[in-house]
Coordinates of C-alpha atoms in Angstrom, one line a residue:
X1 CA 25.8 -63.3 11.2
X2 CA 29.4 -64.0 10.6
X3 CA 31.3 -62.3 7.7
X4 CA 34.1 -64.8 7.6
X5 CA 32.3 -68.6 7.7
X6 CA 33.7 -71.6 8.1
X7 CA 35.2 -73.8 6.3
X8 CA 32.2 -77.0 6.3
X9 CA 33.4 -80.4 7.9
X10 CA 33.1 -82.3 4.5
X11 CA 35.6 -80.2 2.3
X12 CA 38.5 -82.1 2.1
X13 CA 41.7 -80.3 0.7
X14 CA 43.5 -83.5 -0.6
X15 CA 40.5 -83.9 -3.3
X16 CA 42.4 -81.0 -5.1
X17 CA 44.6 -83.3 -6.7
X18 CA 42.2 -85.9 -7.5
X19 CA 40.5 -86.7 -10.4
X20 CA 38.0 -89.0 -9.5
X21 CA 36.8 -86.3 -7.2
X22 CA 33.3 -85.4 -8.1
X23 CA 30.8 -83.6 -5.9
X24 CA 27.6 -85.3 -4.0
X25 CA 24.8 -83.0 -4.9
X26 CA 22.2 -84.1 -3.3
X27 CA 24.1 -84.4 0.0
X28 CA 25.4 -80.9 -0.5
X29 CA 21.5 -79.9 -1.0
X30 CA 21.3 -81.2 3.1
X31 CA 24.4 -78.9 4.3
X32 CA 23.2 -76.3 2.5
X33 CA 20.0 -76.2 4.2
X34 CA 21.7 -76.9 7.3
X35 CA 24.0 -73.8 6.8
X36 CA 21.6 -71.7 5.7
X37 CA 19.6 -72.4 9.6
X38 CA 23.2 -72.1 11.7
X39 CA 24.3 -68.9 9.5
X40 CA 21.3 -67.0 8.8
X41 CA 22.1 -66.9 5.4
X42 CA 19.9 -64.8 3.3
X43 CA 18.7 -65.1 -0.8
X44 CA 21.8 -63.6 -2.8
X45 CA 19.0 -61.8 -4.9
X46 CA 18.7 -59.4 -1.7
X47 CA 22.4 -58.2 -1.3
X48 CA 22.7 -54.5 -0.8
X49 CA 26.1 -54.7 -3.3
X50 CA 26.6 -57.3 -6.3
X51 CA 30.1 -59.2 -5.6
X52 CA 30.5 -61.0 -8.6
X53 CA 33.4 -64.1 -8.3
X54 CA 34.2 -64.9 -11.9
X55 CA 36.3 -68.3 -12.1
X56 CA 37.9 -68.6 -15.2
X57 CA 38.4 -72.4 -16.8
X58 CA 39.1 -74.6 -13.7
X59 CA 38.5 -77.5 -15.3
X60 CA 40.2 -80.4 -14.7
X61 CA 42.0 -80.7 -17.7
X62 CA 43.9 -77.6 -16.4
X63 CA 44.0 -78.0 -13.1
X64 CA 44.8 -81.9 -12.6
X65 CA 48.1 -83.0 -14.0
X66 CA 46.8 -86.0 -15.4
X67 CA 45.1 -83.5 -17.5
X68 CA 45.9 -82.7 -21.3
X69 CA 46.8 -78.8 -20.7
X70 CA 47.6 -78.7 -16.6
X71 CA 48.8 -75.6 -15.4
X72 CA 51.3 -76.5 -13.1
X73 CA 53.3 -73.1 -12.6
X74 CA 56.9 -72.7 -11.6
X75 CA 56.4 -74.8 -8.5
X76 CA 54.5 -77.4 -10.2
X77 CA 51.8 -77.6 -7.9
X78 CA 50.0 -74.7 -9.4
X79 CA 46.7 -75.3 -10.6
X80 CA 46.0 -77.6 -7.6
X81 CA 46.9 -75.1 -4.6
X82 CA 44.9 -72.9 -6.5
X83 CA 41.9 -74.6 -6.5
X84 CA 42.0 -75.5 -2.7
X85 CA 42.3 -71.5 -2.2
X86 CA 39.6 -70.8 -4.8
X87 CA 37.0 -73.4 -2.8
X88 CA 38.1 -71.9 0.7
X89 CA 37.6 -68.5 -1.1
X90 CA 33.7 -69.3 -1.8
X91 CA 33.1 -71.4 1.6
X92 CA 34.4 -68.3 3.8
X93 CA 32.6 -65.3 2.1
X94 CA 29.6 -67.5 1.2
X95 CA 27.6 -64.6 3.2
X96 CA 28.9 -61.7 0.9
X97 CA 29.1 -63.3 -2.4
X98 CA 26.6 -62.8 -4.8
X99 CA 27.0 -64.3 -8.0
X100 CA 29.6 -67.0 -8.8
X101 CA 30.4 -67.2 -12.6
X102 CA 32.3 -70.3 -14.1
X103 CA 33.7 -70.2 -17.6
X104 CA 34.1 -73.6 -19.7
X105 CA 36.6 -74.0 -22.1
X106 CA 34.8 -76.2 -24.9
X107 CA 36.7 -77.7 -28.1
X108 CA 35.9 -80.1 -30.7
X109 CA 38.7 -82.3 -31.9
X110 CA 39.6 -79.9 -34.8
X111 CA 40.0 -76.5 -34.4
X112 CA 42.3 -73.8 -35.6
X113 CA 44.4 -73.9 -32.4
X114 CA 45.1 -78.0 -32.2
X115 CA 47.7 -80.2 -34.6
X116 CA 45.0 -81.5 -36.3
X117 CA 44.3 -79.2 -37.8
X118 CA 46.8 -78.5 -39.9
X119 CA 49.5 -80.4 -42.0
X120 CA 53.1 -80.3 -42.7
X121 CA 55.3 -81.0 -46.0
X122 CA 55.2 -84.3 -45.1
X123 CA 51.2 -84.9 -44.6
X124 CA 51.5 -85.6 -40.9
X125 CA 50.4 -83.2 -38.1
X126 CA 52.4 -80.4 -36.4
X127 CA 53.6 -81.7 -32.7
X128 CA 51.8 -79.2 -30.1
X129 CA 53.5 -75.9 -28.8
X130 CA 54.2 -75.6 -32.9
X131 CA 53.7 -71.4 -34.1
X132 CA 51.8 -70.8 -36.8
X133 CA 52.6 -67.3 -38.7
X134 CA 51.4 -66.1 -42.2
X135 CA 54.8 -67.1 -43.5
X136 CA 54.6 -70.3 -42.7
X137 CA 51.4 -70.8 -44.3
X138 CA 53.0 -68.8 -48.0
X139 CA 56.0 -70.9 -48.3
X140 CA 53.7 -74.2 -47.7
X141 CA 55.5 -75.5 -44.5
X142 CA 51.9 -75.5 -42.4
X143 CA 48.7 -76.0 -44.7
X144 CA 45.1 -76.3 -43.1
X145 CA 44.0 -80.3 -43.6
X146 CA 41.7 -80.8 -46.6
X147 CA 40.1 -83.5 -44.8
X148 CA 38.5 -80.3 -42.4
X149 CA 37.2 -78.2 -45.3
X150 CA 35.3 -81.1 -46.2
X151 CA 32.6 -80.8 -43.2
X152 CA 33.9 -77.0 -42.5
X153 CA 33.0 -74.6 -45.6
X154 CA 31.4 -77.4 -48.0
X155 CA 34.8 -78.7 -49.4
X156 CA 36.1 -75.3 -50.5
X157 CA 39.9 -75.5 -49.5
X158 CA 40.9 -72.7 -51.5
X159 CA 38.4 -70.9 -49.1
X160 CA 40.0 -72.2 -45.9
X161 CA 43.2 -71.3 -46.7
X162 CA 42.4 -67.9 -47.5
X163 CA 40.6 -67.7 -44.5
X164 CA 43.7 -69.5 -42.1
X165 CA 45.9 -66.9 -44.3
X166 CA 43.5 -64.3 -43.0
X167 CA 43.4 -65.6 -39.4
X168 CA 47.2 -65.1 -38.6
X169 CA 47.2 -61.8 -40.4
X170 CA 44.4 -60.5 -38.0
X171 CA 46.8 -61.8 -35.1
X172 CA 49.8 -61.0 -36.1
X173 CA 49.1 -57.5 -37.3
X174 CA 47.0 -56.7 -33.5
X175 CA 50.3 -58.2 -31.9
X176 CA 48.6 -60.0 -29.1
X177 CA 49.1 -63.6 -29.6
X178 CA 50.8 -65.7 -32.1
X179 CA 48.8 -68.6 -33.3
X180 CA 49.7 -71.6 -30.8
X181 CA 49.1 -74.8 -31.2
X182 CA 48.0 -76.6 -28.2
X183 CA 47.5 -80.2 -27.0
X184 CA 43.9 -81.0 -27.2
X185 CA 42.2 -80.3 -24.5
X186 CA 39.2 -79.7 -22.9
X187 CA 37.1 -81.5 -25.6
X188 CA 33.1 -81.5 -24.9
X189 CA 31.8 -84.8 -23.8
X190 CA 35.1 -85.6 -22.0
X191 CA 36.6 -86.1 -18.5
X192 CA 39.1 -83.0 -18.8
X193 CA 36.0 -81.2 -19.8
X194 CA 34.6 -81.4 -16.3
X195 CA 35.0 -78.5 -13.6
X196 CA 37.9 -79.7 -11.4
X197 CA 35.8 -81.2 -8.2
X198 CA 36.7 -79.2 -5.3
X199 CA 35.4 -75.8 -7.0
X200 CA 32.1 -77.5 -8.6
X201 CA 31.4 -78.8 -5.0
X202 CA 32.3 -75.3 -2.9
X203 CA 30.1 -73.5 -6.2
X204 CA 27.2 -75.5 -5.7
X205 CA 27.1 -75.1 -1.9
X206 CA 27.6 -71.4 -2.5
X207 CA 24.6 -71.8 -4.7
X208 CA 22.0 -73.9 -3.0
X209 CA 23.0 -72.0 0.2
X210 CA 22.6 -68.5 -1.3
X211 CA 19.6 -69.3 -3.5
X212 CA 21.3 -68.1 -6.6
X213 CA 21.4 -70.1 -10.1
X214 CA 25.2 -71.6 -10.7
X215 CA 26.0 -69.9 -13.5
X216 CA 27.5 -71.2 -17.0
X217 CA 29.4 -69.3 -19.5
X218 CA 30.5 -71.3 -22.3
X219 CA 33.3 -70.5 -24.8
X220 CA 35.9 -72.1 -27.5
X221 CA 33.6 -73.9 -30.0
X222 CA 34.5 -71.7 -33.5
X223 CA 36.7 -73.6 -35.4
X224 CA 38.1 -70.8 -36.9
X225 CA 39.1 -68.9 -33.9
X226 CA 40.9 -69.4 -31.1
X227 CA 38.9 -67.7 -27.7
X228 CA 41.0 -67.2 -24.7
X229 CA 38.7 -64.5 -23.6
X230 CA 35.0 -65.3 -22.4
X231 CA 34.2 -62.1 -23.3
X232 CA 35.4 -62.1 -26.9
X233 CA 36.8 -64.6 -29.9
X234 CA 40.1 -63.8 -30.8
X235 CA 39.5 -62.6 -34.7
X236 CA 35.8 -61.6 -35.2
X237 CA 36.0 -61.0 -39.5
X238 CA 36.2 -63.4 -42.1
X239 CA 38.6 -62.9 -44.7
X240 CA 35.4 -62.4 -46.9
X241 CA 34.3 -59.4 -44.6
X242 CA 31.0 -61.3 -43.5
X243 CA 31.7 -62.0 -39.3
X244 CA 33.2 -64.8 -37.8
X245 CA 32.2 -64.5 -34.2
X246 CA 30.8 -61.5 -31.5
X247 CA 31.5 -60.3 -28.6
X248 CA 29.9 -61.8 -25.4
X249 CA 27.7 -58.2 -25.1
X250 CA 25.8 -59.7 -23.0
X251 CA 28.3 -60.9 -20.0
X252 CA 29.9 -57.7 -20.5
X253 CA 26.9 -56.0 -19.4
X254 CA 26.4 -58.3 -16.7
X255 CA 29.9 -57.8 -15.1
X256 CA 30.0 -53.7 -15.6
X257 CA 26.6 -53.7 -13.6
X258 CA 28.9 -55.5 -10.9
X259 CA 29.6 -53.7 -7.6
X260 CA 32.6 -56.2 -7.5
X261 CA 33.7 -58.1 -10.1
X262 CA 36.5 -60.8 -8.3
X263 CA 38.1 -62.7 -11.3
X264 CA 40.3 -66.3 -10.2
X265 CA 41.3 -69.4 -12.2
X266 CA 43.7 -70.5 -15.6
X267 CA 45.6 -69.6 -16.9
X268 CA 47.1 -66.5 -15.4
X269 CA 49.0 -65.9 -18.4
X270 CA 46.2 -66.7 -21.0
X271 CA 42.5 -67.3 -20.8
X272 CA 42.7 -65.2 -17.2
X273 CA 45.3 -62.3 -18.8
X274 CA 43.2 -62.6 -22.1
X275 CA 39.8 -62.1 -20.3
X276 CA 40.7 -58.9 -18.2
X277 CA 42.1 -57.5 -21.1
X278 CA 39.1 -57.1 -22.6
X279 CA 37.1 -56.5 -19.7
X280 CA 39.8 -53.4 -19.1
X281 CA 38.8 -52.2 -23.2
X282 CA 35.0 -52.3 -22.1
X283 CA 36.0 -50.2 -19.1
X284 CA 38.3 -48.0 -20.5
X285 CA 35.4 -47.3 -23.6
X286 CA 32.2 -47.2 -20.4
X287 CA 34.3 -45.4 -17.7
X288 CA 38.1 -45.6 -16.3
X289 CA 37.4 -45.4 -13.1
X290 CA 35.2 -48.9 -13.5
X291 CA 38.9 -50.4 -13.1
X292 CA 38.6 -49.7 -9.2
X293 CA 35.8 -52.4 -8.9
X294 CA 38.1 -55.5 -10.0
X295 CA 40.1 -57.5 -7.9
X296 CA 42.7 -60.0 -9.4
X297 CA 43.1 -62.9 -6.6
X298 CA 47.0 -63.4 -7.6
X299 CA 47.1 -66.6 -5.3
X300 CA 44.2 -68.5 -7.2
X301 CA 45.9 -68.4 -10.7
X302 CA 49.3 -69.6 -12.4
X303 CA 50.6 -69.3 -15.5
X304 CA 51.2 -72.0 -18.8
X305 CA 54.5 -73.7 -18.1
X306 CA 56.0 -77.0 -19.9
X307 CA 58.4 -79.1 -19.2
X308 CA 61.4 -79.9 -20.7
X309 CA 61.9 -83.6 -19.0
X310 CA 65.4 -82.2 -17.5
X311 CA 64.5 -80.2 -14.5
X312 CA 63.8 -77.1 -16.5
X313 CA 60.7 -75.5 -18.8
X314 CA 60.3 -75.6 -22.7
X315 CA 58.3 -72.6 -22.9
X316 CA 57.4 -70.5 -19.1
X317 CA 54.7 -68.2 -19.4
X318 CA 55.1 -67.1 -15.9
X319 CA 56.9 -63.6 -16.9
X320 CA 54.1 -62.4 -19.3
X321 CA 51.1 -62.8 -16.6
X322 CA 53.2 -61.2 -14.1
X323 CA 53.4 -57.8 -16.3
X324 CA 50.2 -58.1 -17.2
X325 CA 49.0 -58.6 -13.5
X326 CA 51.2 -55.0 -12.9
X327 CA 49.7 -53.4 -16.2
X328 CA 46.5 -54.0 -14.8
X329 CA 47.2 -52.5 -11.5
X330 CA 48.5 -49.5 -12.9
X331 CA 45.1 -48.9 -14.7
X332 CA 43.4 -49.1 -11.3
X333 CA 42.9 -52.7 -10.4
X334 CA 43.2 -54.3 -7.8
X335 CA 45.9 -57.3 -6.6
X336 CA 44.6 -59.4 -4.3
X337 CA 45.0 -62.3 -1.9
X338 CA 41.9 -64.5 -1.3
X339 CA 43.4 -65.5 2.5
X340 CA 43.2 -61.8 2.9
X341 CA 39.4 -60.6 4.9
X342 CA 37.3 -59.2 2.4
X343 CA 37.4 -56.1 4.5
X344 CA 41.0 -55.5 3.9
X345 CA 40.4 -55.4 0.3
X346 CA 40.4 -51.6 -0.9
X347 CA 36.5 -50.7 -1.5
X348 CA 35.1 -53.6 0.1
X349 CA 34.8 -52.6 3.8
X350 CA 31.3 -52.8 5.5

């Protein structure tokens, strides 16, 4: 048996940048059968070493530009080259990979993080890329709607506010993140919703060839918390003390008992950035060395840019994933290619 496969006859790398893209499932149920007879593939379940791929939030929301919240990058063509390396990725070391993990981003039309949820001194929404900090909140420039109270905490708006009051405190005073308000995105029952094609189709080949369930993890559905991290909410307290959300103990565990844990997707600078930073915590409170076993596939990510409509970028996130990407390394990560043989990867030979 091969290490390196090929890459099968029907993947097309155009369908990156398509949004009507969708995978044939019951087709791919045919090569996978077919693959499994020409490679020898084996049941995942029976892998000497557990080489978990986690892909982060490539739905198409992010990864398409006709999407709400697309990740273009620097070069603009971000999100999409990285999904054509993340489906190459998969196809080639189908033989090695074990598990293959994809996180959804899941929102409801008002949450803490969107415009409407809030108001200004003039009734109307906040435009999106708008800050929200405890002072803004005091001196009444950004209140929470009333109209969300009403379905949210049983029409207690004196509650709310404490608890939006609360919110950015808890942020503010950890120093990791401001409250930003994003375009909506990602909203459950929509198209952006979706996995972006190309990666649902190379995942579910990787999965009917291996024998191993395509696994789900879904975050981003508490109002009252923003969760960039599938490991973790944002803010887990109330301002009442009682809790808001928990940790994802349960993932956690999964990806410490990892051999490998190989983590690709969006945004670099956010949900990606956000999720190793608390996968580092666990490691650091479990066992430092753990770091070794992560690899960070640097070509099958970007970072949050937005445009400014003149040739240049309103906010450019690209700065803050790339220190994080190096403050990772320094605690004994790893920063990979995924064109690079598995082999070559430090740890991974045999």
């Amino acid at each position: 048996m091969s290490t390196i496969l090929p890459i099968p006859d029907f993947f097309d790398p155009d369908a990156a940048a398509r949004w009507d893209y969708r995978a044939d499932h019951q087709a791919l149920a045919g090569h996978a059968r077919a693959w499994i007879d020409r490679h020898q593939l084996r049941p995942a379940a029976g892998d000497p070493r557990e080489l978990h791929l986690l892909l982060i939030d490539v739905q198409k929301d992010f990864c398409l530009p006709e999407g709400s919240l697309y990740v273009g990058g620097r070069s603009g063509t971000g999100a999409i080259d990285d999904s054509r390396r993340i489906a190459r990725f998969i196809y080639q070391n189908m033989a090695r990979l074990t598990r293959v993990t994809a996180t959804l981003d899941s929102h409801f039309s008002h949450q803490i993080f969107f415009p409407s949820f809030w108001l200004d001194r003039d009734d109307q929404p906040p435009k999106p890329h708008t800050i929200v900090t405890t002072d803004a909140i005091a001196s009444g420039e950004l209140r929470p709607n009333p109209a969300v109270a009403g379905w949210l905490c049983r029409g207690n708006y004196t509650w709310l506010r404490q608890q939006v009051e609360h919110y950015c405190r808890e942020l503010e005073r950890v120093g990791k993140y401001e409250l930003y308000l994003w375009p909506p995105h990602c909203l459950l029952g929509s198209d952006g919703h979706a996995l972006v094609g190309v990666v649902d189709e190379a995942r579910s080949m990787f999965s009917l060839a291996r024998g191993m369930q395509s696994w789900i993890e879904v975050k981003g559905g508490n109002p009252l918390t923003e969760n960039y991290s599938v490991l973790r909410p944002e803010v887990l307290s109330r301002h009442d003390g009682a809790p808001l959300a928990q940790r994802n103990t349960a993932f956690i565990e999964t990806l410490l008992r990892a051999d490998a844990v190989m983590i690709a997707g969006q945004a670099a600078s956010h949900c990606v950035k956000s999720t190793i930073d608390d996968l580092l915590d666990e490691i650091v409170a479990t066992d430092p060395k753990l770091a070794r076993k992560v690899y960070i596939l640097t070509d099958c990510m970007s970072a949050v840019t937005v445009p400014d409509g003149h040739g240049g970028f309103a906010a450019d996130f690209s700065d803050q994933a790339a220190q994080a990407q190096q403050r990772f390394a320094d605690a004994g990560m790893h920063l990979v290619r995924s064109t690079d043989p598995l082999d070559d990867w430090p740890g991974l030979s045999g």
